[in-house]
Amino acid sequence: MSEVNDPIIQLIEEYLSGEMEDVRREELTAWLDKKEENRLFFERLIQDGTWEQRWRQWEKIDTEAAIRRFDRCTRLDHGKRAYKRWVAAVAVAALLLLAVGFSLRQLMNRTEVAPVLVENILPGSDKAILILANGEKMKLENSDSLQVDLGAGNQLVNKDNQLVYQGEETGELQYNELQIPRGGEYQVKLADGTIVRLNSGSSLRYPVAFGKEKREVVLKGEAYFQVAKGKAPFYVQIGGLTVRVYGTVFNINSHYCDRIQTALVEGKVSILLGGKEFMMNPSQLADFDVSSGTLDIRDADLTPCLAWTKGLFIFNNQTLGQIMSTLSLWYDMEVFFQNPVLEQLHFTGCVRRYEAIDNILKALSESVGVKINKQGKTLTVSY
């Protein structure tokens, strides 16, 4: 077994930082020559490259500046400038929040041989089920390419993980439905040019070609819309709520228990409720409580709502219950809490959406102070 202790940890940290005096280098060489296991451990660490890269990233972080930039980002609420500037701040915050949690010192304090994961839970991918007007179901995944003649001059093309509809309405509307399973996401370009990106556990019902009077779709779950301009008004029906769109970019999410949230990035939308129309401006969030029927529209930091479209999860003081609900959809897993109190613990952080679950679970368990046991695709959270 290799001999790894605090002085050796300091030596290797100095080596990775590139600031090592000759005397210290001789000490490291002596340790490497003392045992073959020491050299093998060191070589495995260096050859892997991950920890050296993480160390160098961590070394470059100006923590105070990062926190100031992140704070400024969360206060900005004035249109597209706030939305475009948040990406840089989030990138720094991600390093700050996660790199520290996986420092070299923690790696050295482990036993020499890391445990082999029998099965990791992988992130979601591009996959969907398309239901045609005649009831036929088509599974879409792994960049499948296809072309379907829908009749009346309409056709459907699937390429590069995006459905594209082409054609114009000529008679009775024909509806398709795109269903996204847990652990999936997909994008569709509707006949009018509107682009809709659907998140895990969501579905969208829409006409193959829109009529002249109105453009209307039915959403369940979560989707990011980029609505094309057109003469006919555009409506999104979701959970008994109607959103009228005036050519715009926005995100709608009904995955929250008894809540529907609409985050407006640019343009204008309105919420139609109880015979009234409530207008929204960019950088506002509309929060509809399904059980009480109340609607709250307010200025808000939209970065957590939109992070999934940028390949991130941003949790801003969210409960562990909410976080696990979000992760369970994307990673297609089941989560159980041994004590309901654990669901109310809070976490703030940023993690990459397209990485395996283990690093995320480690960040959560170390930050919140819980144990997360993984058996297959089932997680159990305990003290």
Coordinates of C-alpha atoms in Angstrom, one line a residue:
M1 CA 0.0 0.0 0.0
S2 CA 1.3 3.5 -0.9
E3 CA 2.2 5.8 2.0
V4 CA 0.1 9.0 1.6
N5 CA 0.0 11.6 4.4
D6 CA -0.2 15.4 4.8
P7 CA 3.4 16.2 3.9
I8 CA 3.2 14.1 0.8
I9 CA -0.1 15.7 -0.2
Q10 CA 1.6 19.1 0.1
L11 CA 4.5 17.9 -2.1
I12 CA 2.1 16.7 -4.8
E13 CA 0.1 19.9 -4.6
E14 CA 3.3 21.9 -5.1
Y15 CA 4.2 19.7 -8.1
L16 CA 0.9 20.2 -9.8
S17 CA 1.0 24.0 -9.1
G18 CA 4.4 24.2 -10.9
E19 CA 5.9 26.0 -7.9
M20 CA 8.4 23.5 -6.4
E21 CA 11.8 24.2 -5.0
D22 CA 14.7 21.8 -5.7
V23 CA 14.8 20.7 -2.1
R24 CA 11.1 19.8 -2.2
R25 CA 11.5 18.1 -5.5
E26 CA 14.2 15.9 -3.9
E27 CA 11.8 15.0 -1.1
L28 CA 9.1 14.0 -3.7
T29 CA 11.7 11.9 -5.6
A30 CA 12.7 10.2 -2.4
W31 CA 9.1 9.3 -1.6
L32 CA 8.6 7.9 -5.2
D33 CA 11.7 5.8 -4.9
K34 CA 10.8 4.4 -1.5
K35 CA 8.1 2.1 -2.7
E36 CA 6.9 0.9 -6.1
E37 CA 3.3 1.4 -4.9
N38 CA 4.1 5.1 -4.3
R39 CA 5.3 5.6 -7.9
L40 CA 2.4 3.7 -9.4
F41 CA -0.1 5.8 -7.4
F42 CA 1.6 9.1 -8.4
E43 CA 1.8 8.0 -12.1
R44 CA -1.9 7.0 -12.1
L45 CA -2.8 10.4 -10.7
I46 CA -0.7 12.4 -13.3
Q47 CA -1.6 10.3 -16.3
D48 CA -5.3 10.6 -15.6
G49 CA -5.0 14.4 -16.1
T50 CA -8.4 15.2 -14.6
W51 CA -7.0 16.2 -11.2
E52 CA -4.1 18.2 -12.6
Q53 CA -6.5 20.1 -14.8
R54 CA -9.0 20.7 -11.9
W55 CA -6.1 21.9 -9.8
R56 CA -5.0 24.4 -12.4
Q57 CA -8.5 25.7 -12.9
W58 CA -9.0 26.1 -9.1
E59 CA -5.6 27.9 -8.8
K60 CA -6.8 30.5 -11.4
I61 CA -10.0 31.3 -9.6
D62 CA -10.3 34.8 -8.0
T63 CA -12.9 33.7 -5.4
E64 CA -13.9 37.2 -4.3
A65 CA -14.3 38.4 -7.9
A66 CA -16.3 35.3 -8.8
I67 CA -18.7 35.8 -6.0
R68 CA -19.1 39.5 -6.9
R69 CA -19.9 38.6 -10.5
F70 CA -22.3 35.9 -9.5
D71 CA -24.1 38.3 -7.2
R72 CA -24.4 40.9 -9.9
C73 CA -25.7 38.3 -12.3
T74 CA -28.5 37.3 -9.9
R75 CA -29.6 40.9 -9.4
L76 CA -29.7 41.7 -13.2
D77 CA -33.3 41.7 -14.5
H78 CA -33.3 44.0 -17.5
G79 CA -33.9 42.0 -20.7
K80 CA -31.6 40.2 -22.9
R81 CA -28.4 41.7 -21.5
A82 CA -29.0 40.0 -18.2
Y83 CA -29.7 36.7 -19.9
K84 CA -26.6 36.8 -22.1
R85 CA -24.2 37.9 -19.3
W86 CA -25.2 35.1 -16.9
V87 CA -23.4 32.4 -18.8
A88 CA -19.9 33.7 -18.0
A89 CA -20.7 34.3 -14.3
V90 CA -22.2 30.8 -14.0
A91 CA -19.1 29.2 -15.5
V92 CA -16.9 30.8 -12.9
A93 CA -19.4 30.0 -10.1
A94 CA -19.5 26.3 -11.3
L95 CA -15.7 26.0 -10.8
L96 CA -15.9 27.8 -7.5
L97 CA -18.7 25.6 -6.1
L98 CA -17.6 22.3 -7.5
A99 CA -13.8 22.3 -7.8
V100 CA -13.3 23.1 -4.2
G101 CA -15.5 20.2 -3.3
F102 CA -13.3 17.8 -5.2
S103 CA -9.9 19.0 -4.1
L104 CA -6.7 17.1 -4.5
R105 CA -6.5 16.7 -0.7
Q106 CA -9.8 14.8 -0.7
L107 CA -8.5 12.4 -3.4
M108 CA -5.3 11.7 -1.4
N109 CA -7.2 10.9 1.7
R110 CA -8.9 8.0 0.0
T111 CA -7.6 4.5 0.0
E112 CA -5.1 3.7 -2.7
V113 CA -7.5 1.7 -4.9
A114 CA -10.7 3.6 -5.8
P115 CA -13.8 1.5 -5.7
V116 CA -15.0 0.3 -9.1
L117 CA -18.6 1.5 -9.9
V118 CA -20.6 -1.5 -11.0
E119 CA -23.2 0.7 -12.7
N120 CA -23.2 4.4 -13.1
I121 CA -26.4 6.4 -13.9
L122 CA -25.8 8.2 -17.1
P123 CA -27.4 11.5 -18.1
G124 CA -30.3 11.8 -20.5
S125 CA -29.9 11.9 -24.2
D126 CA -31.8 12.8 -27.4
K127 CA -34.8 10.5 -27.6
A128 CA -38.5 10.7 -28.1
I129 CA -41.6 8.9 -29.3
L130 CA -43.6 10.4 -32.2
I131 CA -47.3 9.6 -32.5
L132 CA -48.7 10.3 -35.9
A133 CA -52.3 11.3 -36.6
N134 CA -53.2 7.7 -37.5
G135 CA -51.9 6.5 -34.2
E136 CA -48.7 5.1 -35.5
K137 CA -45.8 5.4 -33.0
M138 CA -42.2 6.0 -34.1
K139 CA -39.2 5.8 -31.7
L140 CA -36.6 8.5 -32.3
E141 CA -33.1 8.2 -30.9
N142 CA -29.4 8.1 -31.8
S143 CA -29.7 10.6 -34.5
D144 CA -32.1 8.6 -36.5
S145 CA -32.9 10.0 -40.0
L146 CA -36.3 9.6 -41.6
Q147 CA -38.7 11.3 -43.9
V148 CA -42.4 10.9 -43.7
D149 CA -45.1 12.0 -46.3
L150 CA -48.0 13.3 -44.2
G151 CA -50.3 13.9 -47.1
A152 CA -51.8 17.1 -48.5
G153 CA -48.4 18.4 -49.4
N154 CA -47.1 18.1 -45.8
Q155 CA -44.0 16.2 -44.8
L156 CA -41.8 15.5 -41.8
V157 CA -38.1 15.2 -41.7
N158 CA -36.1 14.0 -38.7
K159 CA -32.4 14.8 -38.9
D160 CA -29.7 15.6 -36.3
N161 CA -32.1 15.0 -33.4
Q162 CA -34.7 17.5 -34.6
L163 CA -38.1 17.0 -36.2
V164 CA -38.9 19.5 -39.0
Y165 CA -42.4 19.9 -40.4
Q166 CA -43.0 21.4 -43.8
G167 CA -46.2 22.4 -45.5
E168 CA -49.4 24.4 -45.2
E169 CA -52.8 23.7 -43.8
T170 CA -55.3 22.8 -46.6
G171 CA -58.2 21.3 -44.7
E172 CA -59.0 19.6 -41.4
L173 CA -56.2 19.8 -38.9
Q174 CA -54.1 16.7 -38.4
Y175 CA -52.4 16.4 -35.0
N176 CA -49.1 14.8 -34.1
E177 CA -47.7 14.3 -30.5
L178 CA -44.1 14.2 -29.4
Q179 CA -43.5 12.4 -26.2
I180 CA -40.2 12.7 -24.3
P181 CA -39.5 9.8 -21.9
R182 CA -37.7 10.2 -18.6
G183 CA -34.0 10.6 -19.4
G184 CA -34.7 12.2 -22.8
E185 CA -35.0 15.5 -24.6
Y186 CA -35.8 16.5 -28.1
Q187 CA -36.4 19.4 -30.4
V188 CA -39.1 20.1 -33.0
K189 CA -39.5 22.8 -35.6
L190 CA -43.2 23.3 -36.3
A191 CA -44.6 24.1 -39.7
D192 CA -44.7 27.9 -39.0
G193 CA -41.0 27.9 -38.1
T194 CA -41.5 27.9 -34.3
I195 CA -38.8 25.9 -32.5
V196 CA -39.7 24.0 -29.4
R197 CA -37.1 22.1 -27.2
L198 CA -38.8 19.6 -24.9
N199 CA -37.3 18.5 -21.6
S200 CA -37.5 15.0 -19.9
G201 CA -41.0 13.7 -19.0
S202 CA -42.8 16.2 -21.3
S203 CA -45.1 16.0 -24.4
L204 CA -46.3 18.4 -27.0
R205 CA -49.4 18.0 -29.1
Y206 CA -49.6 20.1 -32.2
P207 CA -51.1 20.3 -35.8
V208 CA -49.0 19.1 -38.7
A209 CA -49.8 22.5 -40.3
F210 CA -51.5 25.4 -38.5
G211 CA -54.8 26.9 -39.6
K212 CA -55.3 30.5 -40.6
E213 CA -57.3 31.5 -37.5
K214 CA -54.8 30.6 -34.7
R215 CA -51.8 28.5 -33.9
E216 CA -52.3 26.4 -30.8
V217 CA -50.3 23.6 -29.1
V218 CA -50.8 21.6 -25.9
L219 CA -47.9 21.1 -23.6
K220 CA -47.3 18.8 -20.6
G221 CA -44.0 19.2 -18.6
E222 CA -41.4 21.6 -19.7
A223 CA -40.4 23.3 -23.0
Y224 CA -38.3 26.2 -24.3
F225 CA -40.1 28.1 -27.1
Q226 CA -38.8 30.3 -29.9
V227 CA -42.0 31.3 -31.5
A228 CA -41.9 32.5 -35.2
K229 CA -43.7 35.6 -36.1
G230 CA -47.0 35.1 -37.9
K231 CA -50.4 36.7 -38.6
A232 CA -52.3 34.1 -36.5
P233 CA -51.9 34.3 -32.7
F234 CA -50.0 31.6 -31.0
Y235 CA -51.3 29.9 -27.9
V236 CA -49.9 27.3 -25.5
Q237 CA -52.3 25.3 -23.4
I238 CA -50.8 23.8 -20.3
G239 CA -52.6 22.3 -17.2
G240 CA -55.7 24.5 -17.6
L241 CA -53.7 27.6 -18.2
T242 CA -53.4 29.5 -21.5
V243 CA -50.4 31.5 -22.6
R244 CA -50.8 33.8 -25.5
V245 CA -47.6 34.5 -27.4
Y246 CA -46.6 37.7 -29.3
G247 CA -43.5 36.4 -31.1
T248 CA -41.1 35.6 -28.4
V249 CA -38.7 33.4 -26.5
F250 CA -39.8 31.8 -23.2
N251 CA -39.7 28.7 -21.0
I252 CA -42.7 27.0 -19.4
N253 CA -42.5 24.3 -16.7
S254 CA -45.3 22.4 -15.0
H255 CA -43.0 19.8 -13.4
Y256 CA -43.3 21.6 -10.1
C257 CA -45.9 20.2 -7.8
D258 CA -49.2 22.2 -8.4
R259 CA -47.3 25.0 -10.0
I260 CA -46.8 26.3 -13.6
Q261 CA -43.9 28.7 -14.2
T262 CA -43.5 30.8 -17.3
A263 CA -40.1 32.6 -17.7
L264 CA -40.0 35.3 -20.4
V265 CA -36.6 35.9 -22.1
E266 CA -37.6 38.3 -24.8
G267 CA -40.7 39.6 -26.5
K268 CA -44.1 39.5 -24.8
V269 CA -46.5 36.9 -23.6
S270 CA -49.7 37.1 -21.6
I271 CA -51.4 34.7 -19.2
L272 CA -55.1 34.2 -19.9
L273 CA -56.9 33.4 -16.6
G274 CA -60.4 33.9 -15.3
G275 CA -61.5 36.0 -18.4
K276 CA -58.6 38.4 -17.8
E277 CA -55.3 38.9 -19.7
F278 CA -52.1 39.5 -17.6
M279 CA -49.1 40.8 -19.6
M280 CA -45.5 39.9 -19.0
N281 CA -42.3 41.7 -19.8
P282 CA -38.8 40.3 -20.4
S283 CA -37.0 39.0 -17.3
Q284 CA -40.3 38.3 -15.6
L285 CA -41.5 35.1 -14.1
A286 CA -45.2 34.1 -13.9
D287 CA -45.9 31.6 -11.1
F288 CA -49.4 30.0 -11.2
D289 CA -50.5 28.0 -8.2
V290 CA -52.8 25.4 -9.6
S291 CA -54.5 24.5 -6.3
S292 CA -55.4 28.0 -5.3
G293 CA -55.8 29.5 -8.8
T294 CA -53.5 32.5 -7.9
L295 CA -51.1 34.0 -10.3
D296 CA -47.9 36.0 -9.3
I297 CA -46.0 37.9 -12.0
R298 CA -42.7 39.4 -10.8
D299 CA -39.2 40.4 -11.9
A300 CA -36.8 37.5 -11.3
D301 CA -33.5 36.0 -12.0
L302 CA -34.3 33.5 -14.8
T303 CA -31.0 31.8 -14.9
P304 CA -32.0 28.7 -12.9
C305 CA -35.1 28.3 -15.1
L306 CA -33.1 28.5 -18.3
A307 CA -30.0 26.6 -17.2
W308 CA -31.1 23.3 -18.7
T309 CA -31.0 24.8 -22.2
K310 CA -27.4 25.6 -21.6
G311 CA -26.3 22.2 -20.4
L312 CA -26.4 23.1 -16.7
F313 CA -28.4 22.6 -13.5
I314 CA -28.4 25.7 -11.3
F315 CA -30.0 25.3 -7.9
N316 CA -30.5 28.6 -6.0
N317 CA -31.4 27.7 -2.4
Q318 CA -33.6 24.8 -3.5
T319 CA -34.7 22.0 -1.3
L320 CA -33.2 18.6 -1.6
G321 CA -36.6 17.3 -2.5
Q322 CA -37.0 19.7 -5.4
I323 CA -33.4 18.9 -6.6
M324 CA -33.9 15.2 -6.5
S325 CA -37.2 15.5 -8.4
T326 CA -35.4 17.4 -11.2
L327 CA -32.5 15.0 -11.3
S328 CA -34.7 11.9 -11.3
L329 CA -36.4 13.0 -14.5
W330 CA -33.1 13.7 -16.3
Y331 CA -31.3 10.6 -15.1
D332 CA -34.4 8.3 -15.1
M333 CA -34.0 7.1 -11.6
E334 CA -36.1 6.7 -8.4
V335 CA -35.3 8.6 -5.2
F336 CA -36.4 7.7 -1.7
F337 CA -35.9 9.7 1.5
Q338 CA -35.6 7.8 4.8
N339 CA -36.8 10.9 6.6
P340 CA -39.1 13.6 5.2
V341 CA -37.0 16.2 7.0
L342 CA -34.2 15.5 4.6
E343 CA -36.3 16.8 1.7
Q344 CA -36.3 20.2 3.2
L345 CA -32.6 20.7 3.4
H346 CA -31.4 23.4 1.0
F347 CA -28.5 23.5 -1.5
T348 CA -27.1 26.2 -3.8
G349 CA -24.8 25.2 -6.6
C350 CA -24.2 24.7 -10.3
V351 CA -23.5 21.3 -12.0
R352 CA -23.1 20.1 -15.5
R353 CA -26.2 18.5 -17.0
Y354 CA -24.4 16.0 -19.2
E355 CA -22.1 14.3 -16.7
A356 CA -22.7 11.0 -14.9
I357 CA -24.6 11.2 -11.7
D358 CA -21.8 10.2 -9.2
N359 CA -20.0 13.6 -9.2
I360 CA -23.3 15.4 -8.6
L361 CA -24.3 13.1 -5.8
K362 CA -20.9 13.6 -4.2
A363 CA -21.3 17.4 -4.3
L364 CA -24.8 17.2 -2.8
S365 CA -23.8 14.8 0.0
E366 CA -20.7 16.7 1.1
S367 CA -22.4 20.1 0.9
V368 CA -25.7 19.2 2.6
G369 CA -24.4 16.6 4.9
V370 CA -26.4 13.5 3.9
K371 CA -25.6 10.0 2.7
I372 CA -26.8 9.0 -0.7
N373 CA -26.8 5.2 -1.4
K374 CA -27.1 4.1 -5.0
Q375 CA -28.4 0.7 -5.9
G376 CA -28.9 0.3 -9.7
K377 CA -31.1 3.2 -10.6
T378 CA -32.5 3.8 -7.1
L379 CA -31.2 6.3 -4.7
T380 CA -31.8 6.3 -1.0
V381 CA -31.1 9.5 1.0
S382 CA -30.4 9.2 4.7
Y383 CA -28.4 10.9 7.5

